[in-house]
Short mmCIF file of C-alpha atoms in Angstrom, two decimals:
data_model
loop_
_atom_site.label_atom_id
_atom_site.label_comp_id
_atom_site.label_asym_id
_atom_site.label_seq_id
_atom_site.Cartn_x
_atom_site.Cartn_y
_atom_site.Cartn_z
CA MET A 1 -84.70 -96.33 104.90
CA SER A 2 -82.99 -94.89 107.91
CA LEU A 3 -80.36 -92.22 107.50
CA ASP A 4 -78.27 -93.24 110.49
CA LEU A 5 -77.87 -96.49 112.37
CA ASN A 6 -75.57 -95.50 115.21
CA VAL A 7 -77.08 -97.96 117.66
CA THR A 8 -73.95 -98.89 119.56
CA GLN A 9 -74.34 -99.62 123.26
CA ALA A 10 -72.48 -96.93 125.18
CA ASP A 11 -70.44 -97.09 128.32
CA LYS A 12 -72.37 -95.47 131.13
CA PRO A 13 -70.49 -92.47 132.54
CA ALA A 14 -70.97 -91.05 135.98
CA LYS A 15 -74.17 -89.02 136.11
CA THR A 16 -73.74 -85.28 136.37
CA LEU A 17 -77.25 -83.99 135.56
CA PRO A 18 -80.13 -84.21 138.04
CA ASP A 19 -82.39 -87.19 137.19
CA ALA A 20 -79.86 -88.08 134.47
CA GLN A 21 -80.09 -91.14 132.26
CA THR A 22 -77.58 -92.26 129.65
CA VAL A 23 -78.39 -92.49 125.96
CA THR A 24 -77.65 -96.01 124.72
CA ALA A 25 -78.78 -95.78 121.08
CA VAL A 26 -79.95 -93.24 118.51
CA ARG A 27 -81.53 -93.84 115.11
CA HIS A 28 -82.41 -91.13 112.59
CA TRP A 29 -85.32 -92.32 110.45
CA THR A 30 -85.60 -89.21 108.26
CA ASP A 31 -84.28 -85.68 108.38
CA ARG A 32 -87.29 -84.87 110.60
CA LEU A 33 -87.70 -87.96 112.79
CA PHE A 34 -85.49 -89.90 115.17
CA SER A 35 -85.77 -92.41 118.00
CA PHE A 36 -83.47 -92.99 120.93
CA ARG A 37 -83.07 -95.32 123.87
CA VAL A 38 -81.87 -94.46 127.36
CA THR A 39 -81.15 -96.31 130.57
CA ARG A 40 -84.17 -96.94 132.79
CA PRO A 41 -84.20 -95.80 136.42
CA ALA A 42 -84.37 -98.82 138.69
CA SER A 43 -87.35 -97.33 140.53
CA LEU A 44 -89.41 -96.46 137.43
CA ARG A 45 -92.68 -98.36 137.07
CA PHE A 46 -95.13 -97.37 134.35
CA ARG A 47 -98.11 -98.63 132.41
CA SER A 48 -97.59 -99.04 128.67
CA GLY A 49 -98.91 -95.89 126.97
CA GLU A 50 -97.86 -93.40 129.67
CA PHE A 51 -95.45 -90.48 129.25
CA VAL A 52 -92.67 -88.87 131.28
CA MET A 53 -90.92 -85.51 131.23
CA ILE A 54 -87.53 -85.57 129.54
CA GLY A 55 -85.14 -82.82 128.56
CA LEU A 56 -81.74 -81.17 128.46
CA PRO A 57 -80.23 -78.14 130.18
CA ASP A 58 -80.27 -74.83 128.31
CA ASP A 59 -77.20 -72.65 127.89
CA ASN A 60 -77.64 -71.42 131.46
CA GLY A 61 -78.01 -74.91 132.91
CA LYS A 62 -81.77 -74.60 133.43
CA PRO A 63 -83.70 -77.75 132.45
CA ILE A 64 -85.84 -77.63 129.29
CA LEU A 65 -88.44 -80.35 129.78
CA ARG A 66 -91.22 -81.70 127.56
CA ALA A 67 -93.71 -84.57 127.83
CA TYR A 68 -92.65 -87.61 125.80
CA SER A 69 -94.62 -90.84 125.50
CA ILE A 70 -92.58 -93.92 126.34
CA ALA A 71 -92.41 -96.01 123.16
CA SER A 72 -90.99 -99.10 124.83
CA PRO A 73 -93.26 -101.57 126.69
CA ASN A 74 -93.32 -101.67 130.46
CA TRP A 75 -91.23 -104.87 130.58
CA ASP A 76 -88.26 -103.39 128.68
CA ASP A 77 -84.97 -102.86 130.52
CA GLU A 78 -84.48 -99.54 128.71
CA LEU A 79 -86.73 -96.66 127.68
CA GLU A 80 -87.37 -95.74 124.06
CA PHE A 81 -88.64 -92.41 122.71
CA TYR A 82 -89.67 -91.26 119.23
CA SER A 83 -89.34 -87.59 118.36
CA ILE A 84 -89.73 -85.01 115.64
CA LYS A 85 -86.91 -82.55 114.93
CA VAL A 86 -87.88 -78.90 115.19
CA PRO A 87 -84.96 -76.71 114.02
CA ASP A 88 -85.85 -73.81 116.32
CA GLY A 89 -87.53 -75.86 119.05
CA PRO A 90 -86.22 -75.08 122.54
CA LEU A 91 -85.68 -78.78 123.25
CA THR A 92 -85.64 -80.72 119.97
CA SER A 93 -83.11 -78.35 118.40
CA LYS A 94 -80.69 -79.74 120.99
CA LEU A 95 -82.14 -83.22 121.51
CA GLN A 96 -81.79 -84.21 117.85
CA HIS A 97 -77.99 -84.08 118.22
CA ILE A 98 -77.68 -86.54 121.10
CA LYS A 99 -75.57 -89.64 120.63
CA ALA A 100 -74.84 -92.82 122.55
CA GLY A 101 -73.08 -91.98 125.81
CA ASP A 102 -74.73 -88.58 126.26
CA GLN A 103 -77.05 -87.80 129.13
CA ILE A 104 -80.61 -86.52 129.23
CA ILE A 105 -82.83 -85.44 132.10
CA LEU A 106 -85.70 -87.82 132.87
CA ARG A 107 -88.27 -87.17 135.57
CA PRO A 108 -89.47 -90.66 136.60
CA LYS A 109 -93.11 -89.77 137.28
CA PRO A 110 -95.17 -91.41 134.50
CA VAL A 111 -98.72 -90.26 133.79
CA GLY A 112 -101.13 -90.35 130.87
CA THR A 113 -104.57 -91.22 129.58
CA LEU A 114 -103.61 -93.82 126.95
CA VAL A 115 -103.70 -96.83 129.24
CA LEU A 116 -105.71 -100.03 129.01
CA ASP A 117 -107.30 -99.40 132.41
CA ALA A 118 -109.16 -96.41 130.94
CA LEU A 119 -111.11 -98.63 128.53
CA LEU A 120 -114.00 -101.01 129.04
CA PRO A 121 -113.53 -104.61 127.84
CA GLY A 122 -114.09 -105.07 124.12
CA LYS A 123 -113.22 -107.11 121.04
CA ARG A 124 -111.12 -104.76 118.92
CA LEU A 125 -108.71 -102.05 120.05
CA TRP A 126 -108.01 -99.26 117.55
CA PHE A 127 -104.91 -97.06 117.75
CA LEU A 128 -105.32 -93.76 115.84
CA ALA A 129 -102.11 -91.77 115.40
CA THR A 130 -100.55 -89.06 113.28
CA GLY A 131 -96.81 -88.42 113.10
CA THR A 132 -94.90 -89.22 116.27
CA GLY A 133 -98.22 -89.87 117.99
CA ILE A 134 -97.50 -93.53 117.27
CA ALA A 135 -95.04 -93.59 120.21
CA PRO A 136 -97.44 -94.66 123.00
CA PHE A 137 -98.91 -97.29 120.69
CA ALA A 138 -95.43 -98.64 120.01
CA SER A 139 -95.44 -99.39 123.73
CA LEU A 140 -98.94 -100.86 123.82
CA MET A 141 -98.47 -102.99 120.70
CA ARG A 142 -95.48 -104.67 122.35
CA ASP A 143 -97.29 -105.32 125.62
CA PRO A 144 -98.78 -108.84 125.94
CA GLU A 145 -101.56 -107.41 128.12
CA SER A 146 -103.04 -105.69 125.06
CA TYR A 147 -103.59 -109.09 123.45
CA GLU A 148 -104.91 -110.55 126.68
CA ARG A 149 -107.65 -107.93 126.78
CA PHE A 150 -108.51 -107.69 123.06
CA ASP A 151 -108.90 -110.18 120.22
CA GLN A 152 -107.54 -107.76 117.64
CA ILE A 153 -105.29 -104.68 117.62
CA ILE A 154 -105.65 -102.26 114.68
CA MET A 155 -102.99 -99.59 114.15
CA LEU A 156 -104.00 -96.64 111.95
CA HIS A 157 -101.05 -94.31 111.31
CA THR A 158 -100.96 -91.31 108.99
CA CYS A 159 -98.00 -89.13 108.00
CA ARG A 160 -97.35 -86.68 105.22
CA LEU A 161 -94.71 -88.79 103.46
CA GLY A 162 -94.12 -92.50 103.06
CA ALA A 163 -90.66 -92.36 104.63
CA GLU A 164 -92.20 -90.98 107.81
CA LEU A 165 -94.13 -94.25 108.25
CA GLU A 166 -91.00 -96.40 108.39
CA TYR A 167 -90.75 -96.47 112.21
CA GLY A 168 -94.22 -97.99 112.45
CA ARG A 169 -93.74 -100.30 109.47
CA GLU A 170 -90.60 -101.83 110.92
CA LEU A 171 -92.11 -102.13 114.38
CA VAL A 172 -95.21 -103.98 113.14
CA ALA A 173 -93.18 -106.24 110.83
CA ASP A 174 -90.95 -107.27 113.73
CA LEU A 175 -93.89 -107.72 116.09
CA ARG A 176 -95.67 -110.14 113.78
CA HIS A 177 -92.72 -112.48 114.23
CA ASP A 178 -92.00 -111.62 117.85
CA PRO A 179 -90.94 -114.85 119.62
CA LEU A 180 -92.57 -113.92 122.96
CA LEU A 181 -95.95 -113.02 121.48
CA THR A 182 -95.87 -115.96 119.06
CA GLU A 183 -95.11 -118.32 121.94
CA LEU A 184 -97.95 -116.89 124.00
CA TYR A 185 -100.58 -116.73 121.25
CA GLY A 186 -99.45 -119.17 118.55
CA GLU A 187 -98.62 -118.78 114.88
CA GLY A 188 -101.94 -117.04 114.24
CA PHE A 189 -100.83 -114.10 116.34
CA ALA A 190 -99.80 -112.10 113.24
CA ASN A 191 -103.44 -111.97 112.14
CA ARG A 192 -104.42 -110.28 115.40
CA LEU A 193 -102.30 -107.20 114.66
CA LEU A 194 -103.58 -105.18 111.70
CA TYR A 195 -101.68 -102.19 110.33
CA TYR A 196 -103.14 -99.46 108.11
CA PRO A 197 -100.59 -96.75 107.18
CA THR A 198 -101.61 -93.81 104.98
CA THR A 199 -100.01 -90.68 103.60
CA THR A 200 -101.57 -87.27 103.02
CA ARG A 201 -99.10 -85.45 100.76
CA GLU A 202 -97.12 -88.11 98.92
CA SER A 203 -98.73 -90.71 96.65
CA SER A 204 -98.78 -94.17 98.20
CA PRO A 205 -100.81 -97.41 98.02
CA GLN A 206 -103.05 -96.08 100.80
CA MET A 207 -103.80 -92.41 101.15
CA GLY A 208 -106.05 -90.12 103.13
CA ARG A 209 -106.62 -88.83 106.62
CA ILE A 210 -107.63 -91.29 109.30
CA THR A 211 -110.86 -89.45 110.00
CA ASP A 212 -111.84 -89.39 106.32
CA ASN A 213 -111.07 -93.08 105.84
CA LEU A 214 -113.14 -93.96 108.90
CA LEU A 215 -116.11 -91.83 107.87
CA SER A 216 -116.10 -93.19 104.32
CA GLY A 217 -115.88 -96.76 105.55
CA LYS A 218 -112.75 -97.39 103.48
CA VAL A 219 -110.77 -98.62 106.49
CA PHE A 220 -113.39 -101.20 107.41
CA GLU A 221 -113.69 -102.42 103.83
CA ASP A 222 -109.93 -102.65 103.27
CA LEU A 223 -109.30 -104.49 106.55
CA GLY A 224 -112.35 -106.71 106.37
CA VAL A 225 -113.69 -105.67 109.75
CA PRO A 226 -117.15 -104.33 110.67
CA ALA A 227 -117.75 -100.64 111.24
CA MET A 228 -117.02 -99.40 114.74
CA ASN A 229 -119.70 -99.96 117.33
CA PRO A 230 -119.73 -99.29 121.11
CA ALA A 231 -120.38 -102.93 121.97
CA GLU A 232 -117.16 -104.29 120.45
CA ASP A 233 -114.74 -101.48 119.63
CA ARG A 234 -112.39 -99.44 121.79
CA ALA A 235 -110.01 -96.72 120.62
CA MET A 236 -107.05 -94.57 121.63
CA VAL A 237 -106.11 -91.31 119.90
CA CYS A 238 -102.76 -89.51 119.80
CA GLY A 239 -101.70 -86.77 117.40
CA SER A 240 -101.95 -83.06 116.80
CA LEU A 241 -104.53 -81.08 118.74
CA GLU A 242 -106.61 -80.63 115.58
CA PHE A 243 -106.50 -84.34 114.81
CA ASN A 244 -107.43 -85.29 118.37
CA ILE A 245 -110.50 -83.04 118.24
CA ASP A 246 -111.59 -84.36 114.82
CA ALA A 247 -111.00 -88.00 115.78
CA LYS A 248 -113.01 -87.56 118.97
CA LYS A 249 -115.98 -86.32 116.93
CA VAL A 250 -115.70 -89.27 114.55
CA LEU A 251 -115.58 -91.81 117.37
CA GLU A 252 -118.55 -90.20 119.07
CA GLY A 253 -120.37 -90.43 115.75
CA PHE A 254 -119.91 -94.20 115.91
CA GLY A 255 -121.50 -94.17 119.35
CA LEU A 256 -118.32 -94.45 121.42
CA ALA A 257 -117.93 -92.34 124.56
CA GLU A 258 -114.72 -90.87 125.99
CA GLY A 259 -113.38 -92.42 129.16
CA ALA A 260 -110.61 -91.90 131.69
CA ASN A 261 -108.66 -93.79 134.34
CA SER A 262 -111.36 -93.00 136.87
CA ALA A 263 -114.27 -93.74 134.51
CA PRO A 264 -113.43 -96.28 131.77
CA ARG A 265 -115.44 -96.02 128.53
CA GLU A 266 -115.00 -96.77 124.83
CA PHE A 267 -112.15 -94.42 123.85
CA VAL A 268 -109.47 -92.13 125.27
CA VAL A 269 -107.46 -89.22 123.88
CA GLU A 270 -103.91 -88.24 124.86
CA LYS A 271 -104.29 -84.69 126.10
CA ALA A 272 -100.61 -83.96 126.76
CA PHE A 273 -99.23 -84.85 123.35
CA VAL A 274 -99.21 -82.48 120.39
CA GLY A 275 -97.03 -83.43 117.41
#
């Protein structure tokens, strides 16, 4: 359950910050996690899964900028972001207090490795995320192009506590009844989006690290899908640096090779995100 639902559309004041955008909505999911939406620059074009630099000025007016994956799909009129709260973090210590009507700095130069163009055609697309690493996949799951390219999307998301999974749970639940995607792909669309949330510290129906559940085969058994293979499966990875390294080894163990925009292969890892 969310702690705060202050999602009121704000009046847009005159911009005073360089590259400023106006916050239109904020939602606090737990005492550690929040999401927010901001106005979208008219000139901004991005591929679902990319990130931009956003930030706030410090006490001296100097911008504090960090890379944030865009959680909204590329067709959305606004931009959505999903963030952790770090009490002593140079940026998040300030960012967590924003409210509708405030301004943030947004540098409209999207980049990133978690894009569909970096993958070869396949049957199943796996999203592997820990914590707020689900953000780029929130974008990709809402993009019809993902379902044009793949028969099935499988979202694996692991957090310490069950409450920290709520952002993804709500997103997937809404997507399975999304009118646009249902119209495009029929009533059976819901079966094309599989969701496998797990916790690592708090007891829950499904527990364990993503890498462990893949290596043991539990994920494949629970979801009723075959084990990963390079002929049919593609994957994207986004989480802590340690998780990204471990997940890469697991995927390579299944025979998948890492790709890039310039050389598409079976999986890609977000190198800019750590959280």
